[in-house]
Coordinates of C-alpha atoms in Angstrom, one line a residue:
M1224 CA -30.4 -31.5 21.3
R1225 CA -28.8 -34.7 22.6
R1226 CA -27.2 -32.9 25.5
S1227 CA -30.4 -31.2 26.8
P1228 CA -33.5 -32.6 24.9
E1229 CA -36.0 -31.0 27.3
A1230 CA -34.4 -27.6 27.3
T1231 CA -36.6 -24.9 25.8
A1232 CA -35.7 -24.2 22.1
V1233 CA -38.5 -21.9 21.0
V1234 CA -40.9 -19.6 22.9
H1235 CA -43.8 -18.2 20.9
E1236 CA -47.3 -16.7 21.4
G1237 CA -48.9 -20.1 21.8
G1238 CA -46.4 -21.6 24.2
S1239 CA -43.0 -23.2 23.8
L1240 CA -41.2 -26.2 22.2
S1241 CA -38.3 -28.2 23.7
Y1242 CA -35.3 -29.1 21.6
A1243 CA -36.7 -32.7 21.4
E1244 CA -40.1 -31.7 20.3
L1245 CA -38.8 -29.1 17.8
N1246 CA -36.6 -31.9 16.3
R1247 CA -39.4 -34.4 16.1
R1248 CA -41.7 -32.0 14.3
A1249 CA -39.0 -30.9 11.9
N1250 CA -38.1 -34.6 11.2
R1251 CA -41.7 -35.4 10.4
L1252 CA -42.1 -32.5 8.0
A1253 CA -38.7 -33.3 6.4
H1254 CA -39.9 -36.9 5.6
A1255 CA -43.0 -35.3 4.0
L1256 CA -40.8 -33.1 1.9
I1257 CA -38.7 -36.0 0.8
E1258 CA -41.9 -37.8 -0.2
Q1259 CA -42.6 -34.8 -2.4
G1260 CA -39.3 -35.3 -4.2
V1261 CA -37.1 -32.7 -2.4
T1262 CA -33.4 -33.5 -2.9
P1263 CA -30.2 -31.5 -2.5
D1264 CA -30.4 -28.1 -4.2
E1265 CA -34.2 -28.4 -4.6
R1266 CA -35.9 -25.2 -3.5
V1267 CA -38.9 -25.2 -1.0
A1268 CA -41.0 -22.1 -0.6
I1269 CA -42.0 -21.1 2.9
C1270 CA -44.9 -18.7 3.3
L1271 CA -45.4 -18.3 7.1
T1272 CA -45.4 -15.6 9.7
R1273 CA -42.8 -15.5 12.5
G1274 CA -43.4 -18.3 15.0
A1275 CA -42.8 -21.9 15.9
Q1276 CA -44.2 -23.3 12.7
M1277 CA -41.8 -21.2 10.7
M1278 CA -38.9 -22.6 12.8
V1279 CA -40.1 -26.1 12.2
A1280 CA -40.4 -25.5 8.4
V1281 CA -37.0 -24.0 8.0
L1282 CA -35.3 -26.9 9.9
A1283 CA -37.3 -29.4 8.0
V1284 CA -36.3 -28.1 4.6
L1285 CA -32.6 -28.3 5.6
K1286 CA -33.0 -31.8 7.1
A1287 CA -34.6 -32.9 3.8
G1288 CA -31.6 -31.5 1.9
G1289 CA -33.4 -28.7 0.3
A1290 CA -33.0 -24.9 0.2
Y1291 CA -35.7 -22.7 1.8
V1292 CA -37.1 -19.7 -0.1
P1293 CA -38.9 -17.4 2.3
I1294 CA -42.0 -15.5 1.0
D1295 CA -43.7 -12.9 3.2
P1296 CA -47.5 -13.5 3.3
A1297 CA -47.9 -9.7 3.3
Y1298 CA -46.2 -9.3 -0.1
P1299 CA -48.4 -8.2 -3.0
A1300 CA -49.9 -11.1 -5.0
E1301 CA -47.9 -10.1 -8.1
R1302 CA -44.6 -10.2 -6.3
I1303 CA -45.4 -13.6 -4.7
A1304 CA -46.3 -15.0 -8.1
Y1305 CA -43.1 -13.7 -9.7
M1306 CA -41.0 -15.2 -6.9
L1307 CA -42.7 -18.6 -7.2
E1308 CA -42.2 -18.6 -11.0
D1309 CA -38.5 -17.5 -10.7
A1310 CA -37.6 -19.9 -7.9
A1311 CA -39.6 -22.8 -9.2
P1312 CA -39.8 -24.5 -5.8
R1313 CA -40.6 -28.2 -5.6
V1314 CA -43.2 -27.6 -2.9
L1315 CA -44.8 -24.7 -0.9
I1316 CA -45.1 -24.9 2.9
T1317 CA -47.8 -22.5 4.2
L1318 CA -51.1 -22.3 6.1
G1319 CA -54.4 -22.4 4.3
S1320 CA -55.6 -19.4 6.3
L1321 CA -52.6 -17.4 5.1
W1322 CA -52.5 -18.5 1.5
G1323 CA -56.3 -18.0 0.9
Q1324 CA -57.8 -18.7 -2.5
R1325 CA -54.6 -18.2 -4.4
S1326 CA -53.6 -21.2 -6.6
P1327 CA -50.0 -22.1 -5.9
Q1328 CA -49.5 -23.9 -9.2
L1329 CA -47.2 -26.4 -7.3
P1330 CA -47.6 -29.0 -4.6
M1331 CA -48.5 -27.4 -1.2
I1332 CA -48.2 -28.7 2.3
D1333 CA -50.8 -26.9 4.5
L1334 CA -49.7 -27.2 8.1
E1335 CA -53.3 -26.6 9.2
A1336 CA -54.7 -29.4 7.1
G1337 CA -53.1 -32.2 9.1
H1338 CA -50.9 -33.7 6.3
C1339 CA -50.8 -37.4 6.8
A1340 CA -47.0 -37.6 6.9
L1341 CA -47.0 -35.0 9.7
Q1342 CA -49.1 -37.4 11.9
S1343 CA -46.8 -40.4 11.4
D1344 CA -44.5 -41.8 14.1
T1345 CA -41.5 -41.5 11.6
D1346 CA -39.6 -38.8 13.5
L1347 CA -36.1 -40.1 13.0
D1348 CA -33.6 -37.8 11.5
P1349 CA -33.6 -38.3 7.7
R1350 CA -30.3 -39.3 6.1
V1351 CA -30.0 -37.4 2.9
L1352 CA -27.7 -39.0 0.4
G1353 CA -25.3 -36.8 -1.5
L1354 CA -25.8 -33.7 0.5
S1355 CA -22.6 -31.6 0.8
S1356 CA -21.5 -28.2 2.1
Q1357 CA -21.6 -26.9 -1.4
H1358 CA -25.4 -27.4 -1.8
L1359 CA -27.8 -24.6 -1.3
A1360 CA -29.1 -23.7 2.2
Y1361 CA -31.5 -20.9 1.2
V1362 CA -32.4 -18.4 -1.5
I1363 CA -33.2 -14.9 -0.4
Y1364 CA -34.8 -12.4 -2.7
T1365 CA -33.6 -8.8 -2.7
S1366 CA -34.7 -5.7 -4.6
G1367 CA -33.3 -5.5 -8.1
S1368 CA -32.4 -2.4 -10.1
T1369 CA -34.7 -3.7 -12.9
G1370 CA -37.7 -3.6 -10.6
R1371 CA -37.8 -7.4 -10.3
P1372 CA -36.4 -9.0 -7.2
K1373 CA -33.4 -11.3 -7.6
G1374 CA -32.7 -14.5 -5.7
V1375 CA -29.3 -14.7 -3.9
M1376 CA -28.2 -18.4 -3.6
V1377 CA -26.4 -19.1 -0.3
E1378 CA -24.7 -22.5 0.3
H1379 CA -24.3 -24.5 3.6
S1380 CA -20.6 -23.8 3.9
S1381 CA -21.3 -20.1 3.9
L1382 CA -24.0 -20.3 6.5
V1383 CA -22.0 -22.7 8.8
N1384 CA -19.0 -20.3 8.7
L1385 CA -21.2 -17.4 9.7
L1386 CA -22.6 -19.3 12.6
C1387 CA -19.3 -20.5 13.9
A1388 CA -17.7 -17.1 13.6
M1389 CA -20.7 -15.3 15.3
K1390 CA -20.7 -18.0 18.1
Q1391 CA -17.2 -17.0 18.9
I1392 CA -17.9 -13.3 18.7
S1393 CA -21.2 -13.3 20.6
G1394 CA -20.2 -15.7 23.4
L1395 CA -23.7 -17.1 23.4
T1396 CA -24.4 -19.9 25.9
P1397 CA -27.4 -22.2 26.7
R1398 CA -28.5 -19.7 29.4
D1399 CA -29.2 -17.0 26.8
R1400 CA -32.6 -16.0 25.4
W1401 CA -32.6 -14.3 21.9
L1402 CA -35.5 -12.2 20.9
A1403 CA -36.2 -12.8 17.2
V1404 CA -37.8 -9.7 15.6
T1405 CA -36.9 -10.1 12.0
T1406 CA -39.1 -11.4 9.1
L1407 CA -37.7 -14.6 7.4
T1408 CA -37.4 -12.7 4.1
F1409 CA -34.7 -10.6 5.6
D1410 CA -31.5 -12.6 5.5
I1411 CA -30.4 -11.7 9.0
A1412 CA -33.2 -13.8 10.3
A1413 CA -31.0 -16.8 9.6
L1414 CA -28.7 -15.7 12.4
E1415 CA -31.7 -15.3 14.8
I1416 CA -32.9 -18.8 14.0
F1417 CA -29.7 -20.9 13.8
L1418 CA -27.2 -19.2 16.2
P1419 CA -29.2 -19.7 19.4
L1420 CA -30.0 -23.3 18.5
L1421 CA -26.3 -24.0 17.7
C1422 CA -25.4 -22.7 21.2
G1423 CA -28.3 -24.5 23.0
A1424 CA -30.0 -21.2 23.8
T1425 CA -33.6 -20.2 23.5
V1426 CA -35.2 -18.4 20.5
V1427 CA -38.0 -16.1 21.7
M1428 CA -40.3 -15.2 18.8
A1429 CA -41.5 -11.6 19.0
D1430 CA -45.2 -11.1 18.6
A1431 CA -46.6 -9.6 15.4
G1432 CA -46.0 -5.8 15.3
M1433 CA -43.7 -5.8 18.3
S1434 CA -40.6 -4.7 16.4
G1435 CA -42.4 -1.6 15.2
D1436 CA -43.8 -0.7 18.6
P1437 CA -41.0 0.6 20.9
A1438 CA -43.1 0.5 24.0
R1439 CA -44.0 -3.1 23.6
L1440 CA -40.5 -4.0 22.5
G1441 CA -38.9 -2.4 25.5
Q1442 CA -41.3 -4.1 27.9
A1443 CA -40.8 -7.5 26.2
L1444 CA -37.0 -7.3 26.7
D1445 CA -37.5 -7.2 30.4
R1446 CA -40.6 -9.3 30.8
L1447 CA -39.2 -12.2 28.7
E1448 CA -35.8 -11.9 30.3
I1449 CA -34.1 -11.3 26.9
T1450 CA -30.2 -11.4 26.8
A1451 CA -29.6 -11.0 23.1
M1452 CA -31.3 -9.1 20.2
Q1453 CA -30.3 -8.2 16.6
A1454 CA -31.9 -5.3 14.8
T1455 CA -31.3 -2.5 12.3
P1456 CA -30.2 1.0 13.5
A1457 CA -33.7 2.3 12.7
T1458 CA -35.3 -0.2 15.1
W1459 CA -32.7 0.5 17.8
R1460 CA -33.4 4.2 17.3
L1461 CA -37.1 3.7 17.8
L1462 CA -36.4 2.0 21.0
V1463 CA -33.8 4.5 22.3
D1464 CA -35.9 7.5 21.3
S1465 CA -39.0 6.1 23.1
G1466 CA -37.3 6.6 26.4
W1467 CA -36.1 3.0 26.9
Q1468 CA -33.6 3.0 29.7
G1469 CA -31.8 0.0 28.5
R1470 CA -31.1 -3.5 29.8
A1471 CA -27.9 -4.5 31.6
G1472 CA -26.2 -7.5 30.1
L1473 CA -28.0 -7.3 26.8
L1474 CA -26.0 -8.4 23.8
A1475 CA -27.0 -6.0 21.0
L1476 CA -26.2 -6.6 17.3
C1477 CA -26.8 -3.6 15.1
G1478 CA -26.5 -3.9 11.3
G1479 CA -28.3 -3.6 7.9
E1480 CA -27.5 0.1 7.7
A1481 CA -24.8 2.5 8.8
L1482 CA -24.8 3.0 12.5
N1483 CA -24.1 6.7 13.1
A1484 CA -21.9 7.8 16.1
E1485 CA -24.7 9.5 18.0
L1486 CA -26.9 6.4 18.1
G1487 CA -24.0 4.2 18.7
A1488 CA -22.9 6.2 21.7
R1489 CA -26.4 6.2 23.2
L1490 CA -27.1 2.6 22.6
S1491 CA -23.7 1.4 23.9
Q1492 CA -24.6 3.0 27.3
R1493 CA -27.9 1.1 27.5
V1494 CA -26.7 -2.4 26.8
G1495 CA -24.1 -4.9 28.0
T1496 CA -22.3 -5.4 24.7
L1497 CA -22.9 -3.6 21.4
W1498 CA -21.6 -5.0 18.1
N1499 CA -21.8 -3.0 14.9
V1500 CA -22.0 -5.6 12.1
Y1501 CA -21.9 -5.3 8.3
G1502 CA -22.6 -7.5 5.4
P1503 CA -24.6 -7.8 2.2
T1504 CA -27.0 -10.7 1.5
E1505 CA -24.5 -11.8 -1.2
A1506 CA -21.9 -12.4 1.6
T1507 CA -24.1 -14.3 4.0
V1508 CA -25.5 -11.9 6.5
W1509 CA -22.5 -10.4 8.4
C1510 CA -18.9 -10.5 7.3
T1511 CA -17.3 -7.8 9.6
A1512 CA -17.9 -6.9 13.2
Q1513 CA -16.8 -4.1 15.5
R1514 CA -17.5 -3.9 19.3
I1515 CA -18.6 -0.3 20.3
E1516 CA -17.5 0.5 23.8
P1517 CA -19.2 3.3 25.8
G1518 CA -17.2 6.5 25.8
T1519 CA -15.3 5.6 22.6
R1520 CA -14.5 8.7 20.4
L1521 CA -16.2 8.1 17.1
G1522 CA -16.4 10.0 13.8
S1523 CA -19.7 10.6 12.0
T1524 CA -20.4 6.8 11.8
C1525 CA -19.2 3.8 13.8
P1526 CA -16.6 1.6 12.2
I1527 CA -17.8 -1.7 10.8
G1528 CA -14.7 -3.5 12.1
A1529 CA -12.5 -6.3 10.8
P1530 CA -13.4 -9.3 8.7
I1531 CA -14.8 -12.3 10.6
A1532 CA -13.1 -15.8 10.3
N1533 CA -12.4 -17.1 6.8
T1534 CA -13.6 -13.8 5.2
R1535 CA -11.4 -11.4 3.2
M1536 CA -12.1 -7.7 2.6
Y1537 CA -10.4 -5.5 -0.1
V1538 CA -10.9 -1.8 -0.7
L1539 CA -10.2 -1.3 -4.4
D1540 CA -10.1 1.5 -6.9
A1541 CA -11.8 1.6 -10.3
M1542 CA -8.9 -0.4 -11.8
G1543 CA -9.3 -3.2 -9.2
Q1544 CA -6.1 -2.2 -7.3
P1545 CA -5.9 -1.8 -3.5
V1546 CA -6.0 1.8 -2.3
P1547 CA -3.9 3.2 0.6
I1548 CA -5.1 3.4 4.2
G1549 CA -7.6 6.3 4.5
V1550 CA -8.5 6.4 0.8
A1551 CA -12.1 5.5 -0.3
G1552 CA -12.7 2.7 -2.6
E1553 CA -15.2 0.0 -3.4
L1554 CA -15.5 -2.8 -0.9
H1555 CA -14.9 -6.3 -2.4
I1556 CA -15.6 -9.4 -0.3
G1557 CA -13.9 -12.7 -0.5
G1558 CA -13.8 -16.0 1.4
V1559 CA -16.2 -18.8 2.2
Q1560 CA -19.2 -16.7 2.8
V1561 CA -19.4 -15.3 -0.8
A1562 CA -22.7 -16.6 -2.2
R1563 CA -23.0 -18.9 -5.3
G1564 CA -24.6 -16.0 -7.3
Y1565 CA -28.0 -14.9 -8.4
L1566 CA -30.7 -17.5 -9.4
N1567 CA -31.4 -17.4 -13.1
R1568 CA -29.2 -14.3 -13.6
A1569 CA -26.0 -15.6 -15.2
Q1570 CA -25.0 -12.2 -16.6
L1571 CA -25.6 -10.3 -13.4
T1572 CA -23.7 -13.0 -11.5
A1573 CA -20.7 -12.6 -13.8
E1574 CA -20.7 -8.8 -13.3
R1575 CA -20.9 -8.8 -9.5
F1576 CA -19.0 -12.0 -8.6
V1577 CA -15.5 -11.8 -10.1
S1578 CA -12.3 -13.7 -9.9
D1579 CA -10.1 -13.0 -6.8
P1580 CA -6.6 -12.1 -8.1
F1581 CA -5.1 -11.8 -4.6
V1582 CA -5.1 -15.5 -3.7
A1583 CA -3.3 -18.5 -5.3
Q1584 CA -6.3 -20.9 -5.4
P1585 CA -9.2 -20.1 -7.6
A1586 CA -11.7 -18.0 -5.7
R1587 CA -14.2 -15.2 -6.2
L1588 CA -14.9 -11.7 -4.9
Y1589 CA -18.2 -10.0 -4.5
K1590 CA -18.3 -6.4 -5.7
S1591 CA -20.5 -4.9 -3.0
G1592 CA -21.0 -1.5 -4.5
D1593 CA -20.3 -0.1 -1.0
L1594 CA -17.7 2.5 -0.4
A1595 CA -15.3 2.1 2.5
R1596 CA -11.8 2.9 3.6
W1597 CA -9.3 1.3 6.0
R1598 CA -8.6 3.1 9.2
D1599 CA -5.2 3.2 10.9
D1600 CA -6.2 0.7 13.5
G1601 CA -7.0 -2.0 10.8
T1602 CA -10.7 -1.6 10.9
L1603 CA -13.1 -0.6 8.1
E1604 CA -15.2 2.5 7.9
F1605 CA -18.4 2.4 5.8
L1606 CA -18.9 5.5 3.6
G1607 CA -22.1 4.8 1.7
R1608 CA -23.0 3.4 -1.7
N1609 CA -21.0 4.1 -4.9
D1610 CA -24.3 4.5 -6.6
D1611 CA -25.1 7.4 -4.2
Q1612 CA -23.3 9.6 -6.7
V1613 CA -25.5 12.1 -8.4
K1614 CA -25.0 14.9 -10.9
V1615 CA -26.3 18.4 -10.1
R1616 CA -25.6 21.3 -12.4
G1617 CA -22.9 19.2 -14.1
F1618 CA -21.1 18.4 -10.8
R1619 CA -20.7 14.8 -9.6
I1620 CA -21.7 14.7 -6.0
E1621 CA -21.3 12.0 -3.3
L1622 CA -24.4 12.2 -1.1
G1623 CA -22.6 10.4 1.7
E1624 CA -20.2 13.3 2.1
I1625 CA -23.0 15.8 2.6
E1626 CA -24.7 13.5 5.1
A1627 CA -21.6 13.0 7.1
T1628 CA -21.0 16.8 7.3
L1629 CA -24.6 17.4 8.3
R1630 CA -24.5 14.7 11.1
R1631 CA -21.6 16.6 12.7
Q1632 CA -23.8 19.8 13.2
C1633 CA -25.0 20.6 16.7
G1634 CA -28.5 19.4 17.3
V1635 CA -28.6 17.0 14.4
D1636 CA -29.1 13.3 15.4
D1637 CA -29.0 11.8 11.9
A1638 CA -29.3 12.9 8.3
V1639 CA -30.1 11.7 4.8
V1640 CA -29.6 13.6 1.6
V1641 CA -31.4 12.8 -1.6
A1642 CA -31.5 14.3 -5.1
R1643 CA -35.2 15.0 -6.0
E1644 CA -36.6 15.9 -9.4
D1645 CA -40.0 17.2 -8.3
T1646 CA -40.0 19.4 -11.3
P1647 CA -39.0 17.7 -14.6
G1648 CA -35.4 18.5 -15.5
H1649 CA -34.7 20.2 -12.2
T1650 CA -32.7 18.2 -9.7
K1651 CA -32.5 19.6 -6.2
L1652 CA -30.7 18.3 -3.1
V1653 CA -33.0 17.8 -0.2
A1654 CA -31.6 17.3 3.3
Y1655 CA -33.7 15.3 5.8
Y1656 CA -32.6 15.3 9.4
L1657 CA -33.6 14.0 12.8
A1658 CA -33.6 16.4 15.7
E1659 CA -35.6 17.1 18.8
Q1660 CA -36.8 20.4 17.4
P1661 CA -36.7 21.9 13.9
L1662 CA -33.5 23.9 13.2
L1663 CA -33.0 27.1 11.3
A1664 CA -32.4 26.2 7.6
Q1665 CA -30.3 29.4 7.3
Q1666 CA -28.1 28.3 10.2
L1667 CA -27.6 24.7 8.8
R1668 CA -26.8 26.1 5.4
A1669 CA -24.3 28.5 6.8
E1670 CA -22.6 25.7 8.7
L1671 CA -22.4 23.5 5.7
A1672 CA -21.3 26.4 3.4
S1673 CA -18.2 26.6 5.6
Q1674 CA -17.2 23.0 4.8
L1675 CA -18.7 22.2 1.4
P1676 CA -18.6 23.8 -2.0
D1677 CA -21.8 25.7 -3.1
Y1678 CA -23.0 23.0 -5.5
M1679 CA -23.1 20.5 -2.6
L1680 CA -25.4 22.6 -0.4
P1681 CA -29.0 21.3 -0.1
G1682 CA -31.8 23.4 -1.5
A1683 CA -34.4 22.3 0.9
W1684 CA -34.4 21.1 4.5
V1685 CA -37.0 18.7 6.1
H1686 CA -37.1 18.0 9.8
L1687 CA -38.4 14.6 10.9
S1688 CA -38.9 13.0 14.3
A1689 CA -38.2 9.5 13.0
W1690 CA -37.3 7.8 9.7
P1691 CA -39.9 6.1 7.5
L1692 CA -39.0 2.4 7.6
T1693 CA -39.6 -0.6 5.4
P1694 CA -41.1 -3.8 6.9
H1695 CA -37.5 -5.0 7.4
G1696 CA -36.7 -2.0 9.6
K1697 CA -34.5 -0.3 7.0
L1698 CA -34.8 3.4 6.0
D1699 CA -37.4 3.7 3.2
R1700 CA -35.9 6.5 1.0
R1701 CA -38.9 6.3 -1.3
A1702 CA -41.2 7.3 1.6
L1703 CA -39.3 10.5 2.5
P1704 CA -41.8 13.3 2.0
A1705 CA -41.4 16.1 -0.5
P1706 CA -40.3 19.3 1.0
E1707 CA -43.1 21.8 1.7
G1708 CA -43.4 24.4 -1.1
A1709 CA -41.7 22.2 -3.6
D1710 CA -43.0 22.6 -7.2
H1711 CA -44.4 19.2 -7.8
E1712 CA -47.7 18.0 -9.2
L1713 CA -50.2 17.3 -6.4
Q1714 CA -52.3 14.2 -6.4
V1715 CA -55.8 15.0 -7.6
Y1716 CA -58.1 14.8 -4.6
E1717 CA -60.8 12.1 -4.7
E1718 CA -63.2 11.8 -1.8
P1719 CA -63.1 8.6 0.3
Q1720 CA -65.8 6.1 -0.5
G1721 CA -67.7 4.0 2.0
P1722 CA -67.6 3.9 5.8
I1723 CA -64.1 2.2 6.0
E1724 CA -62.4 4.6 3.7
T1725 CA -64.1 7.5 5.5
T1726 CA -62.9 6.3 8.9
L1727 CA -59.4 5.7 7.7
A1728 CA -59.3 9.2 6.0
R1729 CA -60.4 10.8 9.3
L1730 CA -57.8 8.9 11.3
W1731 CA -55.0 9.9 8.9
A1732 CA -56.1 13.5 8.9
E1733 CA -56.2 13.7 12.7
L1734 CA -52.8 12.0 13.1
L1735 CA -51.0 13.9 10.3
G1736 CA -52.6 17.3 11.1
L1737 CA -54.3 17.6 7.7
Q1738 CA -57.6 19.2 6.6
R1739 CA -58.5 16.3 4.4
V1740 CA -57.2 13.0 3.0
G1741 CA -58.2 11.5 -0.3
R1742 CA -58.6 7.9 -1.3
H1743 CA -55.4 8.0 -3.5
D1744 CA -53.2 9.8 -0.9
H1745 CA -50.0 8.0 0.2
F1746 CA -49.5 7.8 4.0
F1747 CA -45.8 8.3 3.9
A1748 CA -45.9 10.9 1.2
L1749 CA -48.2 13.0 3.5
G1750 CA -45.5 13.0 6.2
G1751 CA -46.2 9.7 7.9
H1752 CA -43.4 7.6 9.3
S1753 CA -42.9 4.4 11.3
L1754 CA -43.7 6.0 14.7
L1755 CA -46.9 7.5 13.3
A1756 CA -47.7 4.2 11.7
V1757 CA -47.7 2.5 15.1
Q1758 CA -49.9 5.2 16.5
L1759 CA -52.3 4.8 13.5
L1760 CA -52.6 1.1 14.0
A1761 CA -53.5 1.7 17.7
R1762 CA -56.3 4.0 16.6
M1763 CA -57.5 1.7 13.8
R1764 CA -58.0 -1.3 16.1
P1765 CA -61.0 0.1 18.0
A1766 CA -62.3 2.1 15.0
L1767 CA -62.4 -0.9 12.6
G1768 CA -62.9 -3.7 15.2
R1769 CA -59.9 -5.8 14.0
E1770 CA -56.2 -6.1 14.2
V1771 CA -54.1 -4.6 11.4
A1772 CA -50.5 -5.7 11.0
L1773 CA -47.8 -3.0 10.5
A1774 CA -46.7 -4.9 7.3
E1775 CA -50.2 -4.3 5.8
L1776 CA -49.8 -0.6 6.1
F1777 CA -46.3 -0.7 4.5
A1778 CA -47.7 -2.9 1.7
H1779 CA -50.8 -0.8 1.2
P1780 CA -49.9 2.8 2.2
V1781 CA -52.6 4.3 -0.2

């Protein structure tokens, strides 16, 4: 900021902010937070959509010494209420138009209401006493196995290490323009916000809905002269499958899910530099990185690479001992990026964050639950989740092995295998695959039968043109449709009520090729997916006379 105060820091729908103006606004809000009693390790909830105000809020919380807790305005009210209760933030930063009539039950700073402290001339950097690298930077909520989200506590030292390591890996300079497409509730958004600012580059905030619309996204990359973007494999696939020809010189980071070899090969030919990155929220965004060069011979998936600076990776067996090269085991992560633990979950923290026996000084390891193996070249290969194991007819099956075999078949672009119990007591393996055209199930079964035992062969095959995605751009396994002809109890049909429901039912039926759609039908269960969701939104705008966000459809698919 001191080197180039008038350089552009943020570009958004309403204009842009220089580094100096961004700093002034963040300082004013930081002083307002300090007046509210925010101190080191105090949590501050941020409920804002992607944009300049979100950037100001995040920086202000850190300047005040607090830890930001992002809350998506599109979340159901019950989930928001639970997160606020669990996180117990000192204050909430939001917009009155976003928050509506909900009572926050805590002090609130409404950025639309002209808070008096925000109008003051006190825009000097606050000097927070007692703040250290061991204090919290943010708390990100992730899905929990109990059905309640759990808050992952990440400290400043972890975030700073990530940024320094990724600065070296990315080679970002002040000339770069980074397109931010991720919601703040997804931990990888931290890299989109802080890394460009650390390097003196420009953060370009993607418009609402852009990340789910491949045509708009592809156009924006050229129109806005973007030089760097980070996204999940599912988002990159949307872009590549839409006919996007690529952008020379683009730095592409791909992570959040496994990057299969087919997509990695196609994407590497359309960008300047492609990095496949890996890391759970509990290890601060990314902790390994692998550059994918065009023409590189790959297996079924791209390697996730080697540990970044000050990070240790161990592949261990069930007894906690290292396994030989090429042998699968659970990935354990050590080093400065390991999170503090789960907020208000002492028992779960003790189970997942364990003592590191491989170093002399006291340290911890995070048990990721991910399966991996070391390759001969010293890089890691991601193999799936250790909880992807299922039992069918008494046999223990690793779904990732079936998926990897299916991906190698001619004509198959990607594959996912799930164990479905559409009939009580009867578990069946269902293979979902992406391909240009439906393939013969008999042929696929015959190919797999030559490589897998009988009990590992899927009993049903479903062709899709694109994966259903969550609002964060990850594969939504729960939205995968039931195979046609499966024995499962159908939803009782109830006729749509009122003009809006009738219009929506008609649009759904037209798009999904159905005779009728009832008021309790689920868009994704009927065969909808992210590409169809984008098409649906385009039809809904003129029919309903208003904009509908993609997140709204994901949040309310019934």
